[in-house]
PDB file of C-alpha atoms in Angstrom:
ATOM      1  CA  MET A  28      -0.061   0.088  -0.113  1.00 49.00           C
ATOM      2  CA  LYS A  29       2.946   2.390   0.845  1.00 53.00           C
ATOM      3  CA  THR A  30       4.443   1.632  -2.653  1.00 51.00           C
ATOM      4  CA  ARG A  31       1.117   2.912  -4.299  1.00 51.00           C
ATOM      5  CA  ILE A  32       0.912   6.020  -2.269  1.00 51.00           C
ATOM      6  CA  TRP A  33       4.463   6.893  -2.905  1.00 47.00           C
ATOM      7  CA  ALA A  34       4.200   5.853  -6.795  1.00 48.00           C
ATOM      8  CA  ALA A  35       1.015   8.236  -6.622  1.00 48.00           C
ATOM      9  CA  ARG A  36       2.555  11.051  -4.896  1.00 56.00           C
ATOM     10  CA  SER A  37       5.844  11.029  -7.567  1.00 52.00           C
ATOM     11  CA  VAL A  38       3.337  11.026 -10.616  1.00 49.00           C
ATOM     12  CA  ALA A  39       1.458  14.163  -8.890  1.00 52.00           C
ATOM     13  CA  ALA A  40       4.879  15.887  -8.457  1.00 51.00           C
ATOM     14  CA  VAL A  41       6.005  15.600 -11.960  1.00 46.00           C
ATOM     15  CA  SER A  42       2.788  16.107 -13.640  1.00 51.00           C
ATOM     16  CA  GLY A  43       2.484  19.136 -11.330  1.00 50.00           C
ATOM     17  CA  VAL A  44       6.272  20.017 -12.390  1.00 45.00           C
ATOM     18  CA  VAL A  45       5.518  19.623 -16.288  1.00 44.00           C
ATOM     19  CA  LEU A  46       2.232  21.618 -15.912  1.00 44.00           C
ATOM     20  CA  ALA A  47       4.037  24.401 -13.992  1.00 46.00           C
ATOM     21  CA  GLY A  48       6.768  24.740 -16.751  1.00 48.00           C
ATOM     22  CA  ALA A  49       4.269  24.933 -19.708  1.00 45.00           C
ATOM     23  CA  LEU A  50       2.399  27.726 -18.181  1.00 42.00           C
ATOM     24  CA  LEU A  51       5.200  29.175 -17.115  1.00 46.00           C
ATOM     25  CA  ALA A  52       7.369  28.747 -20.755  1.00 47.00           C
ATOM     26  CA  PRO A  53       8.136  31.875 -22.709  1.00 48.00           C
ATOM     27  CA  SER A  54       6.375  32.195 -25.744  1.00 45.00           C
ATOM     28  CA  ALA A  55       9.501  32.056 -27.670  1.00 45.00           C
ATOM     29  CA  VAL A  56       9.701  28.609 -26.632  1.00 44.00           C
ATOM     30  CA  ALA A  57       6.449  27.874 -28.291  1.00 42.00           C
ATOM     31  CA  HIS A  58       7.522  29.254 -31.462  1.00 44.00           C
ATOM     32  CA  SER A  59       7.777  26.401 -33.761  1.00 45.00           C
ATOM     33  CA  GLY A  60      10.146  27.666 -36.764  1.00 46.00           C
ATOM     34  CA  PRO A  61      13.174  29.110 -37.113  1.00 51.00           C
ATOM     35  CA  ASP A  62      13.764  32.884 -35.756  1.00 53.00           C
ATOM     36  CA  PRO A  63      12.775  34.832 -39.210  1.00 50.00           C
ATOM     37  CA  LYS A  64      15.856  37.603 -37.746  1.00 54.00           C
ATOM     38  CA  LYS A  65      18.439  35.011 -37.508  1.00 54.00           C
ATOM     39  CA  PRO A  66      20.615  34.141 -40.039  1.00 55.00           C
ATOM     40  CA  SER A  67      20.042  30.435 -41.050  1.00 52.00           C
ATOM     41  CA  LYS A  68      22.857  27.628 -40.092  1.00 54.00           C
ATOM     42  CA  HIS A  69      23.499  26.848 -43.797  1.00 51.00           C
ATOM     43  CA  THR A  70      24.491  30.241 -44.760  1.00 50.00           C
ATOM     44  CA  SER A  71      27.393  30.509 -42.878  1.00 52.00           C
ATOM     45  CA  GLY A  72      26.748  33.659 -41.313  1.00 52.00           C
ATOM     46  CA  LYS A  73      25.403  35.563 -44.533  1.00 55.00           C
ATOM     47  CA  LYS A  74      22.440  37.304 -44.383  1.00 55.00           C
ATOM     48  CA  THR A  75      20.255  36.765 -47.298  1.00 54.00           C
ATOM     49  CA  PRO A  76      18.478  39.725 -48.997  1.00 54.00           C
ATOM     50  CA  ALA A  77      14.878  40.198 -47.431  1.00 54.00           C
ATOM     51  CA  LYS A  78      12.339  39.381 -49.935  1.00 55.00           C
ATOM     52  CA  LYS A  79       9.651  42.125 -50.437  1.00 56.00           C
ATOM     53  CA  LYS A  80       5.950  41.593 -49.382  1.00 53.00           C
ATOM     54  CA  PRO A  81       3.557  41.793 -52.107  1.00 52.00           C
ATOM     55  CA  ALA A  82       1.761  45.038 -52.082  1.00 53.00           C
ATOM     56  CA  LYS A  83      -1.609  45.181 -50.337  1.00 50.00           C
ATOM     57  CA  GLN A  84      -4.364  45.468 -52.748  1.00 48.00           C
ATOM     58  CA  ALA A  85      -7.636  47.617 -51.746  1.00 44.00           C
ATOM     59  CA  PRO A  86     -10.655  45.990 -51.648  1.00 44.00           C
ATOM     60  CA  ALA A  87     -12.501  46.418 -54.989  1.00 43.00           C
ATOM     61  CA  LYS A  88     -14.280  49.699 -55.455  1.00 40.00           C
ATOM     62  CA  PRO A  89     -16.266  51.155 -58.037  1.00 38.00           C
ATOM     63  CA  VAL A  90     -14.890  54.153 -59.584  1.00 39.00           C
ATOM     64  CA  VAL A  91     -17.462  56.312 -61.206  1.00 37.00           C
ATOM     65  CA  ASP A  92     -18.603  60.154 -61.774  1.00 40.00           C
ATOM     66  CA  GLY A  93     -21.803  61.726 -62.531  1.00 40.00           C
ATOM     67  CA  ALA A  94     -21.041  62.414 -66.160  1.00 35.00           C
ATOM     68  CA  GLN A  95     -20.187  58.854 -67.147  1.00 36.00           C
ATOM     69  CA  GLN A  96     -21.639  56.970 -64.609  1.00 44.00           C
ATOM     70  CA  GLY A  97     -19.267  53.795 -64.455  1.00 45.00           C
ATOM     71  CA  GLN A  98     -16.055  55.632 -65.875  1.00 47.00           C
ATOM     72  CA  VAL A  99     -13.422  58.027 -64.598  1.00 38.00           C
ATOM     73  CA  ALA A 100     -10.658  59.024 -66.449  1.00 42.00           C
ATOM     74  CA  GLY A 101     -10.675  55.964 -68.550  1.00 54.00           C
ATOM     75  CA  ARG A 102     -10.969  53.136 -65.980  1.00 55.00           C
ATOM     76  CA  LYS A 103     -13.875  50.992 -65.949  1.00 82.00           C
ATOM     77  CA  CYS A 104     -16.397  50.587 -63.170  1.00 88.00           C
ATOM     78  CA  VAL A 105     -15.322  47.743 -60.593  1.00 86.00           C
ATOM     79  CA  THR A 106     -17.577  45.954 -58.372  1.00 84.00           C
ATOM     80  CA  SER A 107     -17.974  42.985 -56.017  1.00 85.00           C
ATOM     81  CA  ARG A 108     -20.218  40.335 -57.459  1.00 90.00           C
ATOM     82  CA  ASP A 109     -23.663  39.556 -56.186  1.00 89.00           C
ATOM     83  CA  VAL A 110     -26.800  37.711 -56.473  1.00 93.00           C
ATOM     84  CA  ALA A 111     -30.555  37.464 -55.317  1.00 95.00           C
ATOM     85  CA  SER A 112     -33.446  35.509 -55.913  1.00 96.00           C
ATOM     86  CA  ALA A 113     -37.108  35.429 -55.679  1.00 96.00           C
ATOM     87  CA  VAL A 114     -39.520  32.453 -56.691  1.00 96.00           C
ATOM     88  CA  VAL A 115     -43.346  32.398 -56.583  1.00 94.00           C
ATOM     89  CA  ASP A 116     -44.815  29.838 -54.427  1.00 93.00           C
ATOM     90  CA  TYR A 117     -48.542  30.281 -54.846  1.00 91.00           C
ATOM     91  CA  SER A 118     -49.793  26.265 -55.920  1.00 91.00           C
ATOM     92  CA  GLY A 119     -52.993  28.329 -57.469  1.00 91.00           C
ATOM     93  CA  SER A 120     -50.516  30.175 -60.012  1.00 91.00           C
ATOM     94  CA  GLY A 121     -49.317  29.131 -63.365  1.00 92.00           C
ATOM     95  CA  LEU A 122     -45.744  30.693 -62.269  1.00 94.00           C
ATOM     96  CA  PHE A 123     -45.908  28.275 -59.311  1.00 94.00           C
ATOM     97  CA  GLU A 124     -42.129  27.486 -58.583  1.00 95.00           C
ATOM     98  CA  THR A 125     -40.775  29.453 -61.132  1.00 95.00           C
ATOM     99  CA  VAL A 126     -37.295  31.188 -59.698  1.00 97.00           C
ATOM    100  CA  PHE A 127     -35.957  34.583 -61.274  1.00 97.00           C
ATOM    101  CA  ARG A 128     -32.539  35.352 -60.376  1.00 97.00           C
ATOM    102  CA  SER A 129     -30.227  38.236 -60.623  1.00 97.00           C
ATOM    103  CA  ALA A 130     -26.496  38.436 -60.783  1.00 96.00           C
ATOM    104  CA  THR A 131     -23.775  40.735 -60.668  1.00 95.00           C
ATOM    105  CA  ASP A 132     -20.372  40.545 -62.060  1.00 93.00           C
ATOM    106  CA  GLU A 133     -17.038  42.438 -61.424  1.00 90.00           C
ATOM    107  CA  GLN A 134     -17.406  45.058 -64.037  1.00 92.00           C
ATOM    108  CA  GLY A 135     -20.883  46.346 -62.734  1.00 93.00           C
ATOM    109  CA  HIS A 136     -23.043  44.582 -65.367  1.00 95.00           C
ATOM    110  CA  ALA A 137     -26.721  43.232 -63.767  1.00 96.00           C
ATOM    111  CA  PHE A 138     -28.225  40.031 -65.532  1.00 97.00           C
ATOM    112  CA  LEU A 139     -31.633  38.567 -65.033  1.00 98.00           C
ATOM    113  CA  ASN A 140     -32.353  34.537 -65.518  1.00 97.00           C
ATOM    114  CA  ASP A 141     -35.751  33.050 -65.330  1.00 97.00           C
ATOM    115  CA  SER A 142     -35.991  29.496 -64.222  1.00 97.00           C
ATOM    116  CA  ARG A 143     -37.876  28.822 -67.308  1.00 96.00           C
ATOM    117  CA  ASN A 144     -35.326  29.651 -69.564  1.00 94.00           C
ATOM    118  CA  PRO A 145     -32.303  27.752 -68.238  1.00 93.00           C
ATOM    119  CA  GLY A 146     -29.385  28.735 -68.946  1.00 93.00           C
ATOM    120  CA  VAL A 147     -30.076  32.203 -70.066  1.00 96.00           C
ATOM    121  CA  TRP A 148     -28.382  35.109 -68.435  1.00 97.00           C
ATOM    122  CA  ILE A 149     -30.267  38.385 -69.570  1.00 97.00           C
ATOM    123  CA  ASN A 150     -28.426  41.640 -69.409  1.00 97.00           C
ATOM    124  CA  LEU A 151     -30.374  44.294 -67.698  1.00 97.00           C
ATOM    125  CA  ALA A 152     -28.472  46.902 -69.953  1.00 97.00           C
ATOM    126  CA  LEU A 153     -31.234  46.398 -71.837  1.00 97.00           C
ATOM    127  CA  VAL A 154     -34.257  47.739 -70.109  1.00 98.00           C
ATOM    128  CA  PRO A 155     -34.150  51.925 -70.548  1.00 97.00           C
ATOM    129  CA  GLY A 156     -32.770  53.271 -67.201  1.00 97.00           C
ATOM    130  CA  ALA A 157     -30.657  50.798 -66.214  1.00 97.00           C
ATOM    131  CA  PRO A 158     -27.424  52.078 -64.303  1.00 94.00           C
ATOM    132  CA  LYS A 159     -24.402  51.318 -66.172  1.00 92.00           C
ATOM    133  CA  CYS A 160     -22.424  50.434 -62.901  1.00 94.00           C
ATOM    134  CA  VAL A 161     -24.452  48.488 -60.390  1.00 94.00           C
ATOM    135  CA  TYR A 162     -23.566  47.761 -56.882  1.00 92.00           C
ATOM    136  CA  ASP A 163     -25.954  45.321 -56.002  1.00 94.00           C
ATOM    137  CA  THR A 164     -29.244  43.827 -57.053  1.00 96.00           C
ATOM    138  CA  ALA A 165     -32.920  42.812 -54.905  1.00 97.00           C
ATOM    139  CA  LEU A 166     -35.635  41.173 -56.569  1.00 98.00           C
ATOM    140  CA  ALA A 167     -39.352  40.688 -55.419  1.00 97.00           C
ATOM    141  CA  VAL A 168     -42.504  38.898 -57.100  1.00 96.00           C
ATOM    142  CA  THR A 169     -46.131  38.649 -56.913  1.00 95.00           C
ATOM    143  CA  GLU A 170     -47.652  35.379 -56.862  1.00 90.00           C
ATOM    144  CA  GLU A 171     -50.619  36.179 -59.529  1.00 90.00           C
ATOM    145  CA  ASP A 172     -50.718  35.344 -63.260  1.00 88.00           C
ATOM    146  CA  PRO A 173     -50.111  37.287 -64.736  1.00 91.00           C
ATOM    147  CA  GLY A 174     -47.654  38.643 -62.262  1.00 93.00           C
ATOM    148  CA  HIS A 175     -45.201  41.604 -61.492  1.00 96.00           C
ATOM    149  CA  LEU A 176     -41.453  41.084 -61.001  1.00 97.00           C
ATOM    150  CA  TYR A 177     -40.034  43.851 -59.369  1.00 98.00           C
ATOM    151  CA  ILE A 178     -36.186  44.554 -60.353  1.00 98.00           C
ATOM    152  CA  THR A 179     -34.509  46.669 -58.035  1.00 97.00           C
ATOM    153  CA  LEU A 180     -30.713  47.847 -58.569  1.00 96.00           C
ATOM    154  CA  LEU A 181     -28.505  50.037 -56.403  1.00 94.00           C
ATOM    155  CA  GLY A 182     -26.164  52.149 -58.883  1.00 92.00           C
ATOM    156  CA  SER A 183     -22.806  53.138 -57.990  1.00 89.00           C
ATOM    157  CA  ASN A 184     -23.682  56.836 -56.977  1.00 88.00           C
ATOM    158  CA  GLY A 185     -25.868  54.992 -54.478  1.00 90.00           C
ATOM    159  CA  THR A 186     -29.171  55.546 -56.030  1.00 93.00           C
ATOM    160  CA  LEU A 187     -31.408  53.012 -56.623  1.00 96.00           C
ATOM    161  CA  HIS A 188     -33.389  51.789 -59.749  1.00 97.00           C
ATOM    162  CA  GLN A 189     -36.557  49.841 -59.982  1.00 98.00           C
ATOM    163  CA  ALA A 190     -38.200  48.554 -62.908  1.00 98.00           C
ATOM    164  CA  THR A 191     -41.658  46.730 -62.860  1.00 98.00           C
ATOM    165  CA  CYS A 192     -42.127  43.679 -65.257  1.00 97.00           C
ATOM    166  CA  THR A 193     -44.984  41.547 -66.128  1.00 96.00           C
ATOM    167  CA  SER A 194     -44.857  37.863 -65.947  1.00 93.00           C
ATOM    168  CA  THR A 195     -46.752  35.572 -67.750  1.00 92.00           C
ATOM    169  CA  SER A 196     -46.743  31.538 -67.456  1.00 92.00           C
ATOM    170  CA  SER A 197     -46.973  31.898 -71.571  1.00 92.00           C
ATOM    171  CA  SER A 198     -43.736  33.578 -71.913  1.00 92.00           C
ATOM    172  CA  PRO A 199     -40.507  33.266 -70.065  1.00 96.00           C
ATOM    173  CA  PHE A 200     -38.401  36.266 -70.028  1.00 97.00           C
ATOM    174  CA  SER A 201     -35.686  36.580 -72.654  1.00 97.00           C
ATOM    175  CA  PRO A 202     -33.510  39.247 -74.174  1.00 97.00           C
ATOM    176  CA  ALA A 203     -36.084  39.628 -77.067  1.00 96.00           C
ATOM    177  CA  ASN A 204     -39.020  40.251 -74.402  1.00 97.00           C
ATOM    178  CA  LEU A 205     -37.581  41.718 -71.421  1.00 97.00           C
ATOM    179  CA  ALA A 206     -37.521  45.591 -72.465  1.00 97.00           C
ATOM    180  CA  THR A 207     -41.019  45.048 -73.346  1.00 97.00           C
ATOM    181  CA  ALA A 208     -41.906  43.231 -70.379  1.00 97.00           C
ATOM    182  CA  CYS A 209     -40.395  45.942 -68.173  1.00 97.00           C
ATOM    183  CA  ALA A 210     -41.640  49.049 -70.107  1.00 97.00           C
ATOM    184  CA  PRO A 211     -41.251  52.097 -69.601  1.00 97.00           C
ATOM    185  CA  GLY A 212     -37.844  50.718 -67.392  1.00 97.00           C
ATOM    186  CA  PHE A 213     -36.004  51.513 -64.903  1.00 98.00           C
ATOM    187  CA  THR A 214     -36.874  54.510 -62.752  1.00 97.00           C
ATOM    188  CA  GLU A 215     -34.641  56.252 -60.095  1.00 95.00           C
ATOM    189  CA  LEU A 216     -36.244  55.991 -56.439  1.00 94.00           C
ATOM    190  CA  PRO A 217     -36.215  59.475 -54.801  1.00 91.00           C
ATOM    191  CA  ASP A 218     -34.161  60.581 -51.897  1.00 87.00           C
ATOM    192  CA  THR A 219     -32.181  57.090 -51.597  1.00 81.00           C
ATOM    193  CA  PRO A 220     -30.527  57.599 -48.609  1.00 81.00           C
ATOM    194  CA  VAL A 221     -27.350  55.424 -49.226  1.00 70.00           C
TER     195      VAL A 221
END
């Protein structure tokens, strides 16, 4: 019995020392790699020239002015990509489960897809009044047939533009019919607080 007590005390003492050492060890001991400030051993004390760090790139921001809306001093609009979608979920509608999607690319172009016309992305610049440099898109749809698809675009100058498009179950949106379905086109929403 005395041997077990002695062994238990020894294990507890060793564990305590190891734990105390781990808690008190300086952070430099925890460093797992070579010290970047010291020359490596294989260079025989010669310092190698430091490599230049790559320049940090600023986040993509569109550059616009009021006159050209999308271009300034020859530079094009640059934005981040964005997507939005809306679905008709009223089972009594001929448009039931139709999904409308919108997306923007990095050059500020906005596109619309109608799930009844798979693979076809319509450039929203075909609709009169569309901003030339789009930051963001949003969609909403009514449940009736014919219904209305509301397309909202956030222009690079901070204004919202909205178009109301008539959607019917008989004809999906396409490049040929979108401008007519969305007549008179995009209008700027007054007093956008962005």
